[in-house]
Each structure stands twice: as C-alpha cells, then as structure tokens.
Short mmCIF file of C-alpha atoms in Angstrom, two decimals:
data_model
loop_
_atom_site.label_atom_id
_atom_site.label_comp_id
_atom_site.label_asym_id
_atom_site.label_seq_id
_atom_site.Cartn_x
_atom_site.Cartn_y
_atom_site.Cartn_z
CA MET L 1 26.00 4.46 51.09
CA LYS L 2 29.29 2.55 51.39
CA ILE L 3 28.96 -1.15 50.70
CA LEU L 4 31.42 -4.05 51.04
CA LEU L 5 30.67 -6.80 48.53
CA THR L 6 32.24 -10.22 48.95
CA GLY L 7 31.78 -12.83 46.24
CA ALA L 8 31.84 -10.04 43.64
CA ASN L 9 33.25 -12.50 41.09
CA GLY L 10 30.52 -15.03 41.73
CA TYR L 11 27.27 -15.71 39.90
CA ILE L 12 25.12 -13.52 42.18
CA GLY L 13 27.80 -10.95 43.02
CA ARG L 14 28.43 -10.04 39.38
CA ARG L 15 24.70 -9.33 38.94
CA LEU L 16 24.24 -7.41 42.18
CA LEU L 17 27.27 -5.15 41.66
CA PRO L 18 25.91 -3.14 38.67
CA VAL L 19 22.61 -2.62 40.51
CA LEU L 20 24.39 -1.15 43.55
CA VAL L 21 26.62 1.05 41.40
CA GLN L 22 23.74 2.35 39.30
CA GLU L 23 21.98 3.45 42.49
CA GLY L 24 24.98 5.64 43.27
CA HIS L 25 26.47 3.61 46.11
CA GLU L 26 30.19 3.41 46.79
CA VAL L 27 31.09 -0.27 46.45
CA ILE L 28 34.25 -1.96 47.72
CA CYS L 29 34.74 -5.44 46.28
CA LEU L 30 36.59 -7.90 48.48
CA VAL L 31 38.36 -10.17 45.98
CA ARG L 32 41.41 -12.40 45.96
CA ASP L 33 42.66 -10.93 42.70
CA LYS L 34 41.19 -7.77 41.21
CA ARG L 35 42.59 -8.71 37.80
CA ARG L 36 39.71 -11.16 37.53
CA MET L 37 37.19 -8.31 37.67
CA ASN L 38 36.37 -7.56 34.04
CA LEU L 39 33.74 -4.85 34.39
CA GLU L 40 32.25 -2.38 31.97
CA LYS L 41 34.17 0.89 32.11
CA SER L 42 31.13 2.80 33.36
CA ILE L 43 30.97 0.47 36.37
CA ALA L 44 34.68 -0.18 36.89
CA LYS L 45 35.52 3.49 37.51
CA LYS L 46 32.99 3.59 40.36
CA VAL L 47 34.30 0.49 42.15
CA SER L 48 37.25 0.07 44.49
CA TYR L 49 38.92 -3.15 45.61
CA PHE L 50 40.24 -4.78 48.73
CA GLU L 51 42.39 -7.78 47.79
CA ALA L 52 42.26 -10.44 50.48
CA ASP L 53 41.47 -14.10 51.13
CA LEU L 54 38.91 -14.82 53.85
CA LEU L 55 40.68 -18.10 54.56
CA LYS L 56 43.93 -16.25 55.30
CA PRO L 57 43.52 -13.86 58.27
CA GLU L 58 46.92 -12.27 57.60
CA THR L 59 45.53 -10.78 54.35
CA LEU L 60 42.66 -9.04 56.20
CA GLN L 61 44.74 -6.58 58.22
CA ASN L 62 43.62 -3.53 56.24
CA PHE L 63 39.95 -4.51 56.21
CA PRO L 64 37.79 -1.50 55.14
CA GLU L 65 36.32 0.18 58.23
CA ASN L 66 34.13 2.94 56.82
CA ILE L 67 31.26 0.82 55.47
CA ASP L 68 27.50 0.78 56.09
CA VAL L 69 26.52 -2.65 54.75
CA ALA L 70 28.51 -5.85 54.13
CA TYR L 71 27.21 -8.48 51.71
CA TYR L 72 28.41 -12.02 52.33
CA LEU L 73 28.03 -13.96 49.08
CA VAL L 74 30.95 -16.37 49.54
CA HIS L 75 30.29 -20.00 48.72
CA SER L 76 32.55 -23.08 48.64
CA MET L 77 30.04 -25.62 47.33
CA GLY L 78 32.05 -26.43 44.23
CA SER L 79 35.19 -27.09 46.24
CA SER L 80 36.29 -30.40 47.70
CA TYR L 81 33.23 -32.28 48.97
CA LYS L 82 35.03 -33.24 52.16
CA LYS L 83 36.48 -29.82 52.93
CA PHE L 84 33.90 -27.23 51.92
CA MET L 85 32.11 -27.22 55.32
CA GLU L 86 35.33 -26.43 57.18
CA MET L 87 36.28 -23.83 54.57
CA GLU L 88 32.91 -22.09 54.79
CA GLN L 89 32.99 -21.91 58.58
CA ASN L 90 36.53 -20.54 58.70
CA ALA L 91 35.77 -17.92 56.06
CA ALA L 92 32.56 -16.84 57.82
CA GLN L 93 34.30 -16.59 61.19
CA ASN L 94 37.09 -14.42 59.79
CA PHE L 95 34.56 -12.23 57.98
CA LYS L 96 32.42 -11.76 61.11
CA GLU L 97 35.38 -10.83 63.31
CA HIS L 98 36.61 -8.18 60.90
CA VAL L 99 33.19 -6.69 60.12
CA GLU L 100 32.71 -6.20 63.88
CA LYS L 101 35.65 -3.78 63.82
CA THR L 102 33.98 -1.60 61.17
CA LYS L 103 31.11 0.91 61.19
CA ALA L 104 28.84 -1.57 59.41
CA GLN L 105 25.21 -1.54 60.49
CA GLN L 106 24.19 -4.73 58.71
CA ILE L 107 25.44 -8.00 57.19
CA ILE L 108 23.35 -9.50 54.37
CA PHE L 109 23.86 -13.21 53.71
CA LEU L 110 22.38 -15.31 50.90
CA SER L 111 21.86 -18.82 52.23
CA GLY L 112 19.80 -21.88 51.33
CA ILE L 113 16.43 -22.99 52.69
CA VAL L 114 17.20 -25.25 55.66
CA ASN L 115 13.87 -26.22 57.20
CA ASP L 116 14.29 -30.01 57.25
CA VAL L 117 15.54 -31.78 60.39
CA ASN L 118 18.07 -34.01 58.63
CA LEU L 119 20.03 -31.70 56.39
CA SER L 120 22.54 -32.55 53.68
CA GLN L 121 26.14 -31.61 54.38
CA HIS L 122 25.81 -28.65 52.02
CA LEU L 123 22.68 -27.23 53.65
CA ALA L 124 24.02 -27.96 57.13
CA SER L 125 27.09 -25.93 56.22
CA ARG L 126 24.92 -23.03 55.09
CA LYS L 127 23.06 -23.17 58.42
CA LYS L 128 26.33 -23.17 60.34
CA VAL L 129 27.47 -20.05 58.48
CA GLU L 130 24.17 -18.40 59.43
CA ASP L 131 24.80 -19.23 63.08
CA ILE L 132 28.31 -17.77 62.94
CA LEU L 133 27.15 -14.51 61.37
CA ASN L 134 24.11 -14.20 63.68
CA ALA L 135 26.37 -14.60 66.70
CA GLY L 136 28.22 -11.42 65.80
CA GLN L 137 27.65 -7.89 67.07
CA VAL L 138 26.55 -6.59 63.65
CA PRO L 139 22.87 -7.43 62.86
CA SER L 140 22.52 -9.98 60.09
CA THR L 141 19.81 -10.32 57.48
CA VAL L 142 19.66 -13.88 56.16
CA LEU L 143 17.86 -14.59 52.89
CA ARG L 144 17.38 -18.31 52.26
CA ALA L 145 16.77 -19.35 48.67
CA ALA L 146 15.99 -22.67 47.05
CA ILE L 147 17.01 -23.24 43.42
CA ILE L 148 17.84 -20.00 41.62
CA ILE L 149 16.78 -19.87 37.97
CA GLY L 150 18.66 -17.58 35.59
CA SER L 151 20.88 -17.62 32.53
CA GLY L 152 24.30 -19.01 33.37
CA GLY L 153 23.17 -20.40 36.73
CA ALA L 154 24.25 -23.87 37.81
CA SER L 155 20.69 -25.10 38.37
CA PHE L 156 19.47 -23.69 35.05
CA GLU L 157 22.37 -25.22 33.09
CA ILE L 158 22.07 -28.62 34.77
CA ILE L 159 18.33 -28.80 34.11
CA ARG L 160 18.98 -27.67 30.55
CA ASP L 161 21.55 -30.43 30.04
CA LEU L 162 19.19 -33.10 31.34
CA VAL L 163 16.19 -31.95 29.33
CA GLU L 164 17.94 -31.25 26.03
CA LYS L 165 20.17 -34.34 26.01
CA LEU L 166 17.89 -37.07 27.39
CA PRO L 167 14.53 -37.86 25.71
CA VAL L 168 14.00 -40.50 28.40
CA MET L 169 15.43 -40.03 31.88
CA VAL L 170 15.91 -42.82 34.38
CA ALA L 171 16.05 -40.79 37.55
CA PRO L 172 16.24 -41.41 41.30
CA LYS L 173 13.35 -40.93 43.71
CA TRP L 174 14.55 -37.50 44.84
CA LEU L 175 12.83 -36.12 41.73
CA LYS L 176 9.64 -36.24 43.82
CA THR L 177 11.06 -33.78 46.39
CA LYS L 178 9.32 -30.41 46.51
CA CYS L 179 11.14 -27.20 45.71
CA GLN L 180 10.20 -23.50 45.42
CA PRO L 181 12.48 -22.11 42.67
CA ILE L 182 13.08 -18.39 42.42
CA ALA L 183 14.13 -16.22 39.47
CA VAL L 184 17.59 -14.68 39.77
CA ARG L 185 16.06 -11.25 39.12
CA ASN L 186 13.91 -11.62 42.24
CA VAL L 187 16.94 -12.70 44.28
CA ILE L 188 18.81 -9.55 43.23
CA GLU L 189 15.76 -7.41 44.09
CA TYR L 190 15.55 -8.88 47.59
CA LEU L 191 19.29 -8.50 48.20
CA ASN L 192 19.26 -4.91 47.02
CA LYS L 193 16.14 -3.76 48.87
CA ALA L 194 17.16 -5.46 52.13
CA LYS L 195 20.11 -3.11 52.67
CA LEU L 196 19.58 -0.91 55.75
CA GLU L 197 15.95 -2.05 55.94
CA LYS L 198 15.67 -2.13 59.73
CA LYS L 199 12.71 -4.51 59.67
CA THR L 200 15.10 -7.18 58.37
CA PHE L 201 17.84 -6.68 61.00
CA GLY L 202 18.57 -9.84 62.96
CA LYS L 203 15.97 -11.81 61.01
CA THR L 204 15.86 -14.76 58.61
CA PHE L 205 13.59 -14.99 55.58
CA ASP L 206 12.95 -17.81 53.15
CA ILE L 207 12.65 -16.49 49.60
CA GLY L 208 11.03 -18.32 46.70
CA GLY L 209 8.95 -17.85 43.60
CA PRO L 210 5.17 -18.32 43.37
CA ASP L 211 5.40 -22.00 42.29
CA ILE L 212 5.96 -25.07 44.47
CA LEU L 213 7.11 -27.89 42.18
CA THR L 214 8.81 -31.25 42.40
CA TYR L 215 12.10 -31.58 40.56
CA GLU L 216 10.31 -33.84 38.09
CA GLN L 217 7.73 -31.11 37.41
CA MET L 218 10.54 -28.59 36.93
CA LEU L 219 12.20 -30.80 34.31
CA LEU L 220 8.94 -31.39 32.44
CA GLU L 221 7.95 -27.71 32.54
CA PHE L 222 11.41 -26.81 31.25
CA ALA L 223 10.86 -29.27 28.39
CA LYS L 224 7.56 -27.54 27.52
CA VAL L 225 9.31 -24.18 27.27
CA ARG L 226 11.77 -25.77 24.84
CA ASP L 227 8.94 -27.54 22.90
CA LEU L 228 10.40 -30.94 23.76
CA LYS L 229 8.59 -34.11 24.77
CA ARG L 230 10.38 -35.85 27.62
CA TYR L 231 9.70 -38.95 29.69
CA ILE L 232 10.94 -39.61 33.21
CA ILE L 233 11.17 -43.06 34.79
CA SER L 234 11.82 -42.99 38.53
CA VAL L 235 13.72 -45.83 40.17
CA PRO L 236 13.29 -46.49 43.91
CA VAL L 237 16.95 -47.15 44.68
CA LEU L 238 19.89 -45.13 43.41
CA SER L 239 22.69 -44.35 45.84
CA PRO L 240 23.91 -40.76 46.27
CA LYS L 241 27.22 -41.70 44.69
CA LEU L 242 25.55 -43.26 41.62
CA SER L 243 23.19 -40.29 41.36
CA SER L 244 26.18 -37.93 41.53
CA LEU L 245 27.99 -39.88 38.81
CA TRP L 246 24.83 -39.78 36.69
CA LEU L 247 24.67 -35.97 36.97
CA TYR L 248 28.43 -35.64 36.47
CA PHE L 249 28.53 -37.56 33.19
CA VAL L 250 25.28 -36.25 31.71
CA THR L 251 25.67 -32.58 32.64
CA GLN L 252 28.49 -30.04 32.72
CA THR L 253 28.80 -29.97 36.50
CA SER L 254 31.88 -31.03 38.46
CA PHE L 255 31.62 -34.17 40.59
CA SER L 256 31.97 -32.28 43.89
CA LEU L 257 29.13 -29.95 42.90
CA ALA L 258 27.04 -32.88 41.67
CA ARG L 259 27.54 -34.67 44.99
CA SER L 260 26.51 -31.58 46.97
CA LEU L 261 23.44 -31.05 44.79
CA VAL L 262 22.31 -34.69 44.99
CA ASP L 263 22.65 -34.76 48.77
CA SER L 264 20.63 -31.53 49.03
CA MET L 265 17.86 -32.74 46.72
CA ARG L 266 16.53 -35.11 49.34
CA ASN L 267 15.63 -32.07 51.46
CA GLU L 268 12.37 -30.24 50.76
CA VAL L 269 13.16 -26.57 50.10
CA VAL L 270 9.88 -24.66 50.39
CA VAL L 271 9.31 -21.21 51.89
CA LYS L 272 8.25 -21.44 55.55
CA ILE L 273 10.15 -18.89 57.66
CA GLY L 274 9.33 -15.19 57.73
CA ASN L 275 7.15 -13.34 55.28
CA ILE L 276 9.55 -11.36 53.15
CA GLN L 277 6.72 -9.94 51.04
CA ASP L 278 5.38 -8.02 54.07
CA VAL L 279 8.74 -6.28 54.43
CA ILE L 280 10.00 -6.15 50.83
CA PRO L 281 7.03 -6.52 48.46
CA ILE L 282 8.12 -7.32 44.90
CA GLN L 283 6.52 -8.83 41.81
CA LEU L 284 7.47 -12.52 41.83
CA ILE L 285 8.30 -14.26 38.57
CA CYS L 286 6.87 -17.74 38.00
CA TYR L 287 9.12 -20.68 37.10
CA ARG L 288 8.04 -20.87 33.45
CA GLU L 289 8.61 -17.14 32.96
CA ALA L 290 12.01 -17.36 34.70
CA VAL L 291 13.11 -20.12 32.29
CA THR L 292 11.80 -18.15 29.29
CA ARG L 293 13.64 -15.00 30.36
CA ALA L 294 16.84 -16.98 30.91
CA PHE L 295 16.70 -18.30 27.34
CA ASP L 296 16.03 -14.81 26.05
CA LYS L 297 19.32 -13.71 27.65
CA VAL L 298 21.12 -16.72 26.18
CA SER L 299 19.77 -16.07 22.68
CA GLN L 300 20.73 -12.38 22.89
CA ASN L 301 24.25 -13.19 24.16
CA GLU L 302 23.53 -11.20 27.30
CA VAL L 303 24.56 -13.71 29.97
CA VAL L 304 25.99 -11.45 32.67
CA SER L 305 27.60 -14.14 34.79
CA SER L 306 27.96 -17.91 34.76
CA TRP L 307 28.62 -20.42 37.52
CA LYS L 308 31.17 -22.06 35.16
CA ASP L 309 33.40 -19.02 35.45
CA ALA L 310 33.87 -19.61 39.16
CA LEU L 311 37.23 -21.24 39.87
CA ALA L 312 35.47 -23.99 41.78
CA SER L 313 33.91 -25.22 38.54
CA GLY L 314 37.30 -26.64 37.61
CA LYS L 315 40.56 -27.63 39.27
CA MET L 316 42.29 -24.31 38.75
CA ASN L 317 44.68 -22.72 41.18
CA PRO L 318 42.97 -19.55 42.54
CA ALA L 319 46.14 -17.65 41.59
CA TYR L 320 45.67 -18.69 37.97
CA LEU L 321 46.60 -15.28 36.60
CA GLU L 322 50.17 -16.02 37.64
CA PHE L 323 50.20 -18.42 34.67
CA VAL L 324 49.82 -15.58 32.16
CA LYS L 325 53.53 -15.70 31.42
CA VAL L 326 53.98 -18.89 29.41
CA PRO L 327 57.18 -20.74 30.43
CA GLN L 328 59.91 -21.24 27.87
CA ASN L 329 62.25 -23.74 29.52
CA GLY L 330 61.56 -27.42 30.08
CA CYS L 331 58.52 -27.36 27.79
CA PHE L 332 57.32 -29.09 24.65
CA LYS L 333 55.81 -26.82 22.02
CA ASP L 334 53.81 -27.09 18.83
CA ILE L 335 54.13 -23.85 16.84
CA GLN L 336 52.07 -23.00 13.78
CA GLU L 337 52.77 -19.74 11.91
CA ILE L 338 50.49 -19.22 8.93
CA PRO L 339 50.37 -16.03 6.78
CA PHE L 340 46.94 -15.11 5.47
CA LYS L 341 45.34 -12.59 3.09
CA LYS L 342 41.87 -12.46 4.65
CA SER L 343 40.73 -9.60 6.83
CA LYS L 344 42.55 -9.63 10.16
CA ASP L 345 39.30 -8.80 11.95
CA GLU L 346 37.58 -11.82 10.40
CA VAL L 347 40.33 -14.22 11.48
CA LEU L 348 40.44 -12.66 14.94
CA GLU L 349 36.70 -13.14 15.22
CA ASN L 350 37.16 -16.83 14.39
CA VAL L 351 39.76 -17.06 17.16
CA TRP L 352 37.38 -15.34 19.58
CA GLN L 353 34.55 -17.79 18.81
CA ILE L 354 36.58 -20.95 19.34
CA GLY L 355 35.10 -23.69 21.51
CA GLY L 356 31.55 -23.98 22.82
CA GLU L 357 28.94 -24.52 20.10
CA ARG L 358 31.40 -23.79 17.29
CA GLY L 359 33.94 -26.31 18.56
CA TRP L 360 37.66 -26.49 17.89
CA TYR L 361 37.47 -26.18 14.12
CA TYR L 362 39.28 -29.38 13.14
CA LEU L 363 38.52 -33.06 13.86
CA GLY L 364 35.83 -32.22 16.39
CA GLY L 365 35.26 -35.90 17.10
CA LEU L 366 38.76 -36.24 18.57
CA TRP L 367 38.16 -33.20 20.77
CA GLN L 368 34.93 -34.81 21.97
CA ILE L 369 36.77 -38.04 22.78
CA ARG L 370 39.38 -36.07 24.71
CA GLY L 371 36.56 -34.40 26.62
CA MET L 372 34.96 -37.75 27.48
CA LEU L 373 38.30 -39.16 28.62
CA ASP L 374 38.76 -36.09 30.80
CA LYS L 375 35.35 -36.66 32.39
CA LEU L 376 36.22 -40.32 33.06
CA ALA L 377 39.42 -39.17 34.74
CA GLY L 378 37.48 -36.79 36.99
CA GLY L 379 38.09 -33.63 34.95
CA VAL L 380 35.70 -30.96 33.71
CA GLY L 381 35.32 -32.27 30.14
CA LEU L 382 34.04 -30.17 27.26
CA ARG L 383 30.51 -29.61 28.55
CA ARG L 384 31.16 -26.31 30.32
CA GLY L 385 31.05 -24.57 26.95
CA ARG L 386 31.44 -20.81 27.17
CA ARG L 387 29.61 -17.88 28.74
CA SER L 388 29.04 -16.07 25.43
CA PRO L 389 29.44 -17.37 21.85
CA THR L 390 31.14 -14.15 20.72
CA ASN L 391 32.76 -12.50 23.74
CA LEU L 392 35.62 -13.66 25.97
CA LEU L 393 36.99 -12.17 29.17
CA ALA L 394 39.95 -13.12 31.32
CA GLY L 395 38.70 -15.65 33.86
CA ASP L 396 36.02 -17.17 31.60
CA ALA L 397 35.72 -20.93 31.40
CA LEU L 398 36.07 -22.19 27.82
CA ASP L 399 35.31 -25.92 27.62
CA PHE L 400 38.22 -27.48 29.50
CA TRP L 401 40.34 -24.33 29.29
CA ARG L 402 40.45 -21.12 31.33
CA VAL L 403 40.90 -17.77 29.58
CA LEU L 404 44.00 -16.00 30.91
CA VAL L 405 44.28 -13.20 28.36
CA ALA L 406 41.63 -11.95 25.92
CA ASP L 407 43.06 -8.77 24.42
CA ARG L 408 41.47 -7.75 21.13
CA GLU L 409 43.65 -4.66 20.81
CA GLU L 410 46.77 -6.83 20.97
CA ASN L 411 45.13 -9.59 18.88
CA ARG L 412 45.97 -12.12 21.59
CA LEU L 413 44.08 -14.97 23.24
CA LEU L 414 45.80 -17.15 25.86
CA LEU L 415 44.19 -20.24 27.38
CA TYR L 416 45.31 -22.43 30.28
CA ALA L 417 44.23 -26.08 30.48
CA GLU L 418 41.92 -27.25 33.27
CA MET L 419 41.72 -30.79 31.90
CA LYS L 420 43.36 -33.67 33.74
CA LEU L 421 47.02 -33.69 32.68
CA PRO L 422 50.38 -34.94 33.99
CA GLY L 423 51.64 -31.37 33.68
CA GLU L 424 50.47 -27.92 32.61
CA ALA L 425 49.34 -26.72 29.19
CA TRP L 426 48.76 -23.41 27.43
CA LEU L 427 47.23 -22.60 24.05
CA GLU L 428 47.97 -19.17 22.59
CA PHE L 429 46.76 -17.33 19.50
CA ILE L 430 48.39 -14.08 18.31
CA ILE L 431 48.02 -12.23 15.02
CA ARG L 432 51.08 -10.22 14.03
CA GLU L 433 52.34 -8.54 10.88
CA ASN L 434 55.63 -9.92 9.48
CA ASP L 435 58.43 -7.98 7.81
CA LYS L 436 56.73 -8.49 4.43
CA GLY L 437 53.60 -6.71 5.60
CA GLN L 438 51.59 -9.93 5.79
CA ASN L 439 49.30 -10.81 8.68
CA VAL L 440 50.38 -14.04 10.35
CA LEU L 441 48.46 -16.25 12.76
CA HIS L 442 50.83 -17.52 15.46
CA GLN L 443 49.32 -20.52 17.25
CA THR L 444 51.41 -22.08 20.02
CA ALA L 445 50.55 -25.10 22.16
CA THR L 446 52.87 -25.34 25.18
CA PHE L 447 53.10 -28.30 27.55
CA ARG L 448 55.22 -28.36 30.69
CA PRO L 449 55.45 -32.05 31.73
CA GLN L 450 55.43 -33.26 35.29
CA GLY L 451 57.92 -36.07 35.70
CA LEU L 452 58.25 -39.14 33.51
CA TRP L 453 54.50 -39.59 33.04
CA GLY L 454 54.24 -36.09 31.62
CA ARG L 455 56.87 -36.80 29.00
CA LEU L 456 55.32 -40.14 28.09
CA TYR L 457 51.95 -38.40 27.73
CA TRP L 458 53.35 -35.82 25.31
CA TYR L 459 55.10 -38.37 23.12
CA SER L 460 52.02 -40.64 23.09
CA ILE L 461 49.81 -37.88 21.65
CA TYR L 462 52.49 -36.25 19.51
CA PRO L 463 51.39 -38.08 16.30
CA PHE L 464 47.94 -36.48 16.70
CA HIS L 465 49.48 -33.04 17.21
CA LEU L 466 51.18 -33.33 13.82
CA PHE L 467 47.88 -32.80 12.06
CA ILE L 468 45.40 -31.54 14.71
CA PHE L 469 47.07 -28.22 15.50
CA LYS L 470 48.03 -27.49 11.91
CA GLY L 471 44.52 -28.32 10.75
CA MET L 472 43.02 -26.15 13.48
CA ALA L 473 45.15 -23.13 12.55
CA ASN L 474 44.29 -23.45 8.85
CA ARG L 475 40.61 -23.89 9.63
CA ILE L 476 40.58 -20.77 11.84
CA ILE L 477 41.92 -18.75 8.93
CA ASN L 478 39.66 -20.25 6.26
CA PHE L 479 36.47 -20.63 8.28
CA ASN L 480 33.56 -18.73 6.75
CA GLN L 481 30.63 -18.37 9.10
CA LYS L 482 28.05 -17.58 6.41
CA ALA L 483 29.11 -20.48 4.19
CA GLU L 484 29.13 -22.83 7.18
CA ALA L 485 25.62 -21.76 8.19
CA LYS L 486 24.38 -22.32 4.64
CA VAL L 487 25.85 -25.85 4.55
CA ARG L 488 24.24 -26.65 7.89
CA SER L 489 20.84 -25.39 6.75
CA ILE L 490 21.04 -27.56 3.60
CA THR L 491 22.15 -30.58 5.62
CA SER L 492 19.40 -30.18 8.20
CA ALA L 493 16.80 -29.77 5.45
#
C-alpha cells in the first residue's frame, strides 16, 4: 500500500510512521524540510519524501499521484492564536485539492471532539477542517480525539508540570469540565487500522478511552500515580487570559498553546458520535494505565516524539536549518578553548547531556533567572527541557535552544537560541585534537545583534559572560556523573 503522511514530524506522525513502515507499506512523507527527519536507519531507507508547504500552493506542483491513502495530521494550534484558524483552513483546502488529483481512495484526519454547540476557536477550527476535507471527492475518515495521553505529549507534560510543581492548585472552574482521555497507543491503533477500512469511508468517529473524568479528577489521579498528595481549590471567576497566563508561567507550554487549551477546556469532550469499536475493536487503555506507561517510557529514555520538538512550541523560523552555518561577520563572540586529558568520549557525553535535568553546568541559578525573564518577555523559558536526557537529534528543543547539529562522529553540537533576544544567538561545542596531540574543547557563543538594542544587550551582559561561559566549559570537562550522583544522595539523605 502507498501512503502519503503529512505531519510526519509531529507528535502523532512520528509514532505512526514506524508502524506503517513495519507493516511493509510504502510511505511518502510530506515535509517542509526532510533534513528534520531523523529516523532510525532501518526506517529511513524505506521512506521517501515530498518537500512542500501546504500553505504555499506553488510548492505542491509535483504532488505524489500514485497513493492509496493520505493521512492529514497537520495542526497549527501552537501558532499565532489569531492566525491559526486561517492557516488551518488554507492548508486543508490546498491538501484536499491536490489529493483529488491523485489515485487516493481515502483521507484519514485526526481531529478533536466537537460536540458542543458553542465551540472554542481551536475546536471550531478543527471542525472547519473536517468540513473542507469532507467536501472533497476523496472519502474522508475523521477520528475525533479528546486529550491524548502519552510520553512527550503536550497534555501529559502540562498535567505533569501542574501536579509535580504545585502541592496546592488554585484553579478555574473549567476543571469541572468532563473529558474522555485516550492513550496515544490507542490513537495510533485507530489511525493504522482505519486505512482502507471501507466501513469508515465518509464517516466521523469520536475516539476516547474507557474513563470519563473531569480535569480535576485527571490531575488528582495523575498525582496518585506519582505518589503525591495534591489539593485543588476552584475559583468561580478566572478570565481566559488569566487562566492562560497561569498555565504559561507554571508549565512549559507557549502562551498561544495555553490560550488555545484554556478556551477548549470549557467544552465537554466526551465520545458521542459513531461507535468506532464496532468497526475497529481494540483493547482500550484506562487513564491511570496510560499515565503509568508514559512514565515507563520517560524512565527508560524511550520517548519517541515530543510536542516540544514541533517548531510551533517556540518562535523559530520553519527554515531553521538554514542557520546551521554560523555567521562570522558583524557578530560578537565568546570563545573558550580548553585542552583536557580526560577521555574524549566522557567529555562528549557531558556535552550531549547539557540542559534539561542536568542543567547548564555552571551558576544554574543565573540560567534559571534568564529563563524566568524569557517567560516574562513572552519567550519559551527553560521549562521545555529536552526529549531525552542522553540523546539529541537535529530539530530537538533543548530548554530555550533548538538543536541544529548533533553529530557525534564529528564531535559537534550546535544550538540556536529560541529565547527572546534583540538579535540571533548560537552556542557551539566541538572537540578537536590540536597539533600537540591534545584533545581540546572548543566552545563558542555567537551573537548577531539587531540594531542598537542588540549591541546594548550584549554589552550589558558581557560582564556575566566573562565567568559564565568559561565556568561552563571547565565544568563540562571536569563533571563526573558518578561523583555528582553520590553527592546528591548524601545531600538528600
């Protein structure tokens, strides 16, 4: 079977792709930049690409024609709150028109449950996309999900932030709204088994897990899984904007995503339409089990995909890989070159584990302050963390950086800043051997200022750079994971 997969870089797409490949299907991934697709070699060699942008019709001229099924997993929820509805409609219209010119027998679309009369802007947009796809000549299968629970998922991470950081939560009344969460594994099963299932052609199905819970019950059940005692105080009045700000500052979400989520949480999202189990019977996973399985993946460093790695989770230009070549002219630089005698592999491993739970090695408090200031300025802050504590891939989010290059063979890691800045910034780590046969850690911070404010910004923080970057480079070389763990265990005891 020949399958066109859009949204292959997204949270769901990255999990569905290996399933389709392992079944022996020929998969074409429609992506804006195939360089972002960091797949296992066993999967990569079985996948082909069509580089295009659904918002730019001129890039769709060579749209693949010989396909059987087209998955539409494109989502603009994390984009500008004011523009995502228009973006979603334009993308869906362009997709529909081009799929109609192919041999496709079916379009499969993952939407959201939209059974309320007064829908949020986000859910109304999802419904409009459904209408556009259903109006086409190719039969559509629409699967509507509520909150999807899985490692790396936006909902999972936001709930985790709230539960683990707040012993007492003062929350708005939308916590009483009912929801029917579904495990990400079940979502992938439905998406996979729906392909060329004629009983689903031209039909819409709500999909959900076996539990109907309020958001408050979801938070408290999550706390039980984590062996935490939590208290929730509901307040009758809390405007959508204040609720969004509350989520934005407490969790790792962006403000646009927080606003979309808050607006949607006033709508009850419970399975009502269709009976998907009559057509595609699967074993449903309960909410508690879904949370437990998600943490198992986190603890085993097996998070396949994360919502934070989507470009919409930050302010990054979609063509971010064009920034791989660090500029040399018109830039300020801080260069640290430190020879070392330790094992190169050990130092490289320290470089690869930078950020996230380990932090930035030196004066972590100042990095935390910078993250808080970034949040106050509307940036992403430090809370995004990282997808895996040990592995990095090009395209990964890393706190308020984006990974551009992660090449272990070349001993090179290059990061691009997604924090709020009056300019652009890069942070690069390279290990090279000098003419004396010594291994040297080359650490370079590059800042390209934008106008006068950019230059004033650099000079204002320059005194901190004098010791922060040097201290970080030395700490990367001298950091001993076993010794650090021993000190922490003694301190905690």
